[in-house]
Amino acid sequence: GSKDMNEEFKKAQQIKVDKTTPMFKPIIGAGPASSYRDQNFISKMRTELKEWKAGYVEKPVKYGSRLKVKEYVRSRGKRPFVTRIRKSAKGRKILFLADFSGSIEPFQEHYKKAVISALEVLDSVDVKTALFGFGGEIGDSSVGSGTLFKVKKFEDPRWTMNHASKVAVLQGTGSTPTARAYEGLENYIKKHRPDLMVTLTDGAPNDPSATHDMVKHLKRHTKMVAFGIGGDRNTAQMMETMLK
């Protein structure tokens, strides 16, 4: 009947069962997210996406309402005007599926840096992101082979250090249940219809045939992209062929 006990009881009652992605367990732990923020990578990526941040790109044209001396000199009078073309990513949705199977373990520190840094920059240009995956969590002995997990959903409005800290504790372990992960995300993808689904992986799925079938199902609701991670040219070529 104490105040603390009553508050804890209220919190417990507020917990809602996730019916949209029930196959994916939440990441419980948290790690040192700041050490995985690659400042050089973030800076370069922000420079590449500066037009998306601004929301427009200026293009030199032959006729227009705004004369720009620099373009007049550069084009020798051929394209002295500039016009603004809208280039906004605001509100676009990208869903990531990250492979943290056992084969990821040798380079997982670099991998986590890339994921954390990239999602931070995408959030800065107002892209809505979601991050799911399969693998393990450091210090969690209950994790089995090919456990599905969720770090961030579209329902979370922004990418935060809290999400980054969850990526920091991910551990490469288990197999590659790509088809099962796709199956678990099918209804969620149908509901949110992301502009893009990006699969990050370094190897073949457990069940290539089932994965192929699931890709055909999901392509009706989103654009599918696979990013293959390989250590040499031969592996890269193999990944390119397999991920088509």
GROMACS .gro file of C-alpha atoms in nm:
model
  244
    1GLY     CA    1   0.000   0.000   0.000
    2SER     CA    2   0.302   0.234   0.000
    3LYS     CA    3   0.333   0.516  -0.252
    4ASP     CA    4   0.626   0.347  -0.430
    5MET     CA    5   0.441   0.016  -0.460
    6ASN     CA    6   0.131   0.189  -0.598
    7GLU     CA    7   0.338   0.371  -0.860
    8GLU     CA    8   0.509   0.047  -0.968
    9PHE     CA    9   0.172  -0.126  -0.991
   10LYS     CA   10   0.039   0.153  -1.216
   11LYS     CA   11   0.344   0.122  -1.441
   12ALA     CA   12   0.296  -0.255  -1.465
   13GLN     CA   13  -0.067  -0.206  -1.570
   14GLN     CA   14   0.039   0.035  -1.844
   15ILE     CA   15   0.258  -0.223  -2.021
   16LYS     CA   16   0.097  -0.310  -2.354
   17VAL     CA   17   0.150  -0.631  -2.547
   18ASP     CA   18   0.304  -0.560  -2.888
   19LYS     CA   19   0.060  -0.716  -3.132
   20THR     CA   20   0.221  -0.578  -3.449
   21THR     CA   21   0.561  -0.753  -3.418
   22PRO     CA   22   0.513  -1.024  -3.153
   23MET     CA   23   0.791  -1.249  -3.291
   24PHE     CA   24   1.056  -0.987  -3.210
   25LYS     CA   25   1.180  -0.951  -2.850
   26PRO     CA   26   1.282  -0.606  -2.719
   27ILE     CA   27   1.648  -0.544  -2.636
   28ILE     CA   28   1.673  -0.517  -2.258
   29GLY     CA   29   2.037  -0.414  -2.208
   30ALA     CA   30   2.216  -0.089  -2.287
   31GLY     CA   31   2.575  -0.018  -2.385
   32PRO     CA   32   2.808   0.283  -2.431
   33ALA     CA   33   2.644   0.432  -2.739
   34SER     CA   34   2.877   0.734  -2.762
   35SER     CA   35   3.177   0.511  -2.839
   36TYR     CA   36   2.996   0.383  -3.150
   37ARG     CA   37   2.931   0.728  -3.296
   38ASP     CA   38   3.184   0.753  -3.579
   39GLN     CA   39   3.226   1.132  -3.604
   40ASN     CA   40   3.418   1.115  -3.933
   41PHE     CA   41   3.152   0.895  -4.093
   42ILE     CA   42   2.869   1.112  -3.957
   43SER     CA   43   3.033   1.431  -4.087
   44LYS     CA   44   3.087   1.289  -4.435
   45MET     CA   45   2.737   1.147  -4.455
   46ARG     CA   46   2.582   1.475  -4.344
   47THR     CA   47   2.778   1.654  -4.617
   48GLU     CA   48   2.647   1.405  -4.875
   49LEU     CA   49   2.290   1.457  -4.754
   50LYS     CA   50   2.305   1.834  -4.702
   51GLU     CA   51   2.058   1.896  -4.986
   52TRP     CA   52   1.810   1.658  -4.823
   53LYS     CA   53   1.855   1.847  -4.495
   54ALA     CA   54   1.798   2.182  -4.664
   55GLY     CA   55   1.499   2.042  -4.852
   56TYR     CA   56   1.607   2.171  -5.192
   57VAL     CA   57   1.891   2.180  -5.446
   58GLU     CA   58   1.985   2.479  -5.660
   59LYS     CA   59   2.024   2.404  -6.029
   60PRO     CA   60   2.174   2.644  -6.287
   61VAL     CA   61   1.939   2.714  -6.579
   62LYS     CA   62   1.933   2.924  -6.896
   63TYR     CA   63   1.626   3.125  -6.799
   64GLY     CA   64   1.483   3.208  -6.460
   65SER     CA   65   1.388   3.472  -6.206
   66ARG     CA   66   1.706   3.469  -5.997
   67LEU     CA   67   2.037   3.575  -6.148
   68LYS     CA   68   2.352   3.441  -5.981
   69VAL     CA   69   2.683   3.602  -6.070
   70LYS     CA   70   2.888   3.294  -5.978
   71GLU     CA   71   2.686   3.076  -6.217
   72TYR     CA   72   2.705   3.345  -6.485
   73VAL     CA   73   3.086   3.340  -6.465
   74ARG     CA   74   3.111   2.961  -6.432
   75SER     CA   75   2.887   2.891  -6.734
   76ARG     CA   76   3.016   3.190  -6.935
   77GLY     CA   77   2.667   3.331  -6.958
   78LYS     CA   78   2.502   3.010  -7.077
   79ARG     CA   79   2.326   2.926  -6.746
   80PRO     CA   80   2.330   3.246  -6.540
   81PHE     CA   81   2.009   3.178  -6.344
   82VAL     CA   82   1.935   2.932  -6.067
   83THR     CA   83   1.616   2.756  -5.975
   84ARG     CA   84   1.536   2.562  -5.660
   85ILE     CA   85   1.422   2.201  -5.693
   86ARG     CA   86   1.249   2.044  -5.395
   87LYS     CA   87   1.452   1.756  -5.250
   88SER     CA   88   1.303   1.652  -4.920
   89ALA     CA   89   1.317   1.318  -4.741
   90LYS     CA   90   1.092   1.435  -4.461
   91GLY     CA   91   0.846   1.166  -4.356
   92ARG     CA   92   0.995   0.894  -4.577
   93LYS     CA   93   1.006   0.555  -4.406
   94ILE     CA   94   1.301   0.314  -4.410
   95LEU     CA   95   1.285  -0.020  -4.230
   96PHE     CA   96   1.618  -0.192  -4.155
   97LEU     CA   97   1.665  -0.564  -4.089
   98ALA     CA   98   2.014  -0.622  -3.944
   99ASP     CA   99   2.186  -0.960  -3.954
  100PHE     CA  100   2.368  -1.021  -3.625
  101SER     CA  101   2.428  -1.392  -3.681
  102GLY     CA  102   2.747  -1.563  -3.563
  103SER     CA  103   2.946  -1.480  -3.875
  104ILE     CA  104   2.907  -1.107  -3.797
  105GLU     CA  105   3.100  -1.140  -3.469
  106PRO     CA  106   3.455  -1.083  -3.608
  107PHE     CA  107   3.365  -0.734  -3.736
  108GLN     CA  108   3.061  -0.650  -3.523
  109GLU     CA  109   3.224  -0.343  -3.364
  110HIS     CA  110   3.263  -0.171  -3.704
  111TYR     CA  111   2.918  -0.294  -3.804
  112LYS     CA  112   2.754  -0.137  -3.497
  113LYS     CA  113   2.936   0.190  -3.563
  114ALA     CA  114   2.799   0.199  -3.917
  115VAL     CA  115   2.441   0.121  -3.809
  116ILE     CA  116   2.433   0.370  -3.521
  117SER     CA  117   2.599   0.650  -3.719
  118ALA     CA  118   2.388   0.601  -4.033
  119LEU     CA  119   2.055   0.596  -3.848
  120GLU     CA  120   2.153   0.911  -3.658
  121VAL     CA  121   2.217   1.098  -3.983
  122LEU     CA  122   1.900   0.968  -4.149
  123ASP     CA  123   1.702   1.092  -3.849
  124SER     CA  124   1.864   1.434  -3.888
  125VAL     CA  125   1.712   1.469  -4.238
  126ASP     CA  126   1.369   1.373  -4.095
  127VAL     CA  127   1.357   1.017  -4.229
  128LYS     CA  128   1.141   0.786  -4.018
  129THR     CA  129   1.336   0.470  -3.932
  130ALA     CA  130   1.269   0.128  -3.784
  131LEU     CA  131   1.534  -0.127  -3.687
  132PHE     CA  132   1.478  -0.500  -3.641
  133GLY     CA  133   1.720  -0.789  -3.659
  134PHE     CA  134   1.827  -1.136  -3.553
  135GLY     CA  135   2.117  -1.247  -3.336
  136GLY     CA  136   2.198  -1.199  -2.971
  137GLU     CA  137   2.250  -0.957  -2.687
  138ILE     CA  138   2.568  -0.934  -2.479
  139GLY     CA  139   2.521  -1.099  -2.141
  140ASP     CA  140   2.188  -1.264  -2.227
  141SER     CA  141   2.238  -1.638  -2.182
  142SER     CA  142   1.873  -1.708  -2.269
  143VAL     CA  143   1.922  -1.603  -2.631
  144GLY     CA  144   1.891  -1.897  -2.865
  145SER     CA  145   1.995  -1.956  -3.222
  146GLY     CA  146   1.852  -1.694  -3.454
  147THR     CA  147   1.659  -1.491  -3.194
  148LEU     CA  148   1.457  -1.208  -3.350
  149PHE     CA  149   1.485  -0.867  -3.185
  150LYS     CA  150   1.358  -0.510  -3.222
  151VAL     CA  151   1.549  -0.191  -3.143
  152LYS     CA  152   1.323   0.082  -3.285
  153LYS     CA  153   0.980   0.092  -3.445
  154PHE     CA  154   0.817   0.359  -3.660
  155GLU     CA  155   0.599   0.438  -3.359
  156ASP     CA  156   0.909   0.586  -3.188
  157PRO     CA  157   0.915   0.938  -3.335
  158ARG     CA  158   1.295   0.992  -3.335
  159TRP     CA  159   1.621   0.798  -3.326
  160THR     CA  160   1.774   0.860  -2.982
  161MET     CA  161   2.080   0.762  -2.778
  162ASN     CA  162   1.855   0.511  -2.606
  163HIS     CA  163   1.812   0.325  -2.937
  164ALA     CA  164   2.185   0.354  -3.006
  165SER     CA  165   2.264   0.206  -2.664
  166LYS     CA  166   2.055  -0.099  -2.754
  167VAL     CA  167   2.253  -0.152  -3.075
  168ALA     CA  168   2.571  -0.124  -2.868
  169VAL     CA  169   2.487  -0.445  -2.677
  170LEU     CA  170   2.405  -0.656  -2.983
  171GLN     CA  171   2.617  -0.968  -3.024
  172GLY     CA  172   2.677  -1.173  -3.337
  173THR     CA  173   2.542  -1.520  -3.260
  174GLY     CA  174   2.324  -1.796  -3.404
  175SER     CA  175   2.216  -1.864  -3.760
  176THR     CA  176   2.049  -1.656  -4.033
  177PRO     CA  177   1.667  -1.691  -4.013
  178THR     CA  178   1.596  -1.430  -4.282
  179ALA     CA  179   1.271  -1.592  -4.400
  180ARG     CA  180   1.134  -1.610  -4.044
  181ALA     CA  181   1.225  -1.244  -3.986
  182TYR     CA  182   1.049  -1.143  -4.309
  183GLU     CA  183   0.746  -1.345  -4.205
  184GLY     CA  184   0.740  -1.173  -3.865
  185LEU     CA  185   0.752  -0.831  -4.031
  186GLU     CA  186   0.497  -0.895  -4.305
  187ASN     CA  187   0.191  -0.752  -4.125
  188TYR     CA  188   0.395  -0.460  -3.991
  189ILE     CA  189   0.514  -0.377  -4.344
  190LYS     CA  190   0.160  -0.405  -4.478
  191LYS     CA  191   0.046  -0.161  -4.209
  192HIS     CA  192   0.320   0.102  -4.250
  193ARG     CA  193   0.420   0.050  -4.615
  194PRO     CA  194   0.778   0.179  -4.579
  195ASP     CA  195   0.932   0.343  -4.885
  196LEU     CA  196   1.229   0.112  -4.846
  197MET     CA  197   1.324  -0.205  -4.659
  198VAL     CA  198   1.700  -0.253  -4.626
  199THR     CA  199   1.840  -0.593  -4.530
  200LEU     CA  200   2.199  -0.588  -4.399
  201THR     CA  201   2.363  -0.931  -4.416
  202ASP     CA  202   2.693  -1.112  -4.473
  203GLY     CA  203   2.572  -1.459  -4.564
  204ALA     CA  204   2.313  -1.692  -4.707
  205PRO     CA  205   1.982  -1.737  -4.522
  206ASN     CA  206   1.896  -2.067  -4.352
  207ASP     CA  207   1.616  -2.131  -4.599
  208PRO     CA  208   1.688  -1.966  -4.938
  209SER     CA  209   1.366  -2.093  -5.097
  210ALA     CA  210   1.141  -1.960  -4.818
  211THR     CA  211   1.335  -1.631  -4.818
  212HIS     CA  212   1.282  -1.596  -5.194
  213ASP     CA  213   0.906  -1.652  -5.149
  214MET     CA  214   0.886  -1.397  -4.868
  215VAL     CA  215   1.070  -1.136  -5.077
  216LYS     CA  216   0.805  -1.177  -5.347
  217HIS     CA  217   0.532  -1.121  -5.086
  218LEU     CA  218   0.697  -0.815  -4.931
  219LYS     CA  219   0.781  -0.649  -5.264
  220ARG     CA  220   0.411  -0.587  -5.310
  221HIS     CA  221   0.418  -0.348  -5.014
  222THR     CA  222   0.770  -0.194  -5.012
  223LYS     CA  223   1.086  -0.162  -5.219
  224MET     CA  224   1.336  -0.429  -5.114
  225VAL     CA  225   1.710  -0.356  -5.100
  226ALA     CA  226   1.985  -0.588  -4.972
  227PHE     CA  227   2.326  -0.460  -4.859
  228GLY     CA  228   2.580  -0.745  -4.865
  229ILE     CA  229   2.886  -0.729  -4.643
  230GLY     CA  230   3.191  -0.915  -4.778
  231GLY     CA  231   3.560  -0.920  -4.696
  232ASP     CA  232   3.701  -0.958  -5.048
  233ARG     CA  233   3.607  -0.922  -5.415
  234ASN     CA  234   3.501  -1.285  -5.464
  235THR     CA  235   3.274  -1.274  -5.159
  236ALA     CA  236   3.128  -0.944  -5.277
  237GLN     CA  237   3.046  -1.092  -5.619
  238MET     CA  238   2.887  -1.396  -5.455
  239MET     CA  239   2.679  -1.171  -5.228
  240GLU     CA  240   2.566  -0.959  -5.527
  241THR     CA  241   2.441  -1.267  -5.712
  242MET     CA  242   2.272  -1.418  -5.406
  243LEU     CA  243   2.097  -1.099  -5.292
  244LYS     CA  244   1.928  -1.028  -5.624
   0.00000   0.00000   0.00000
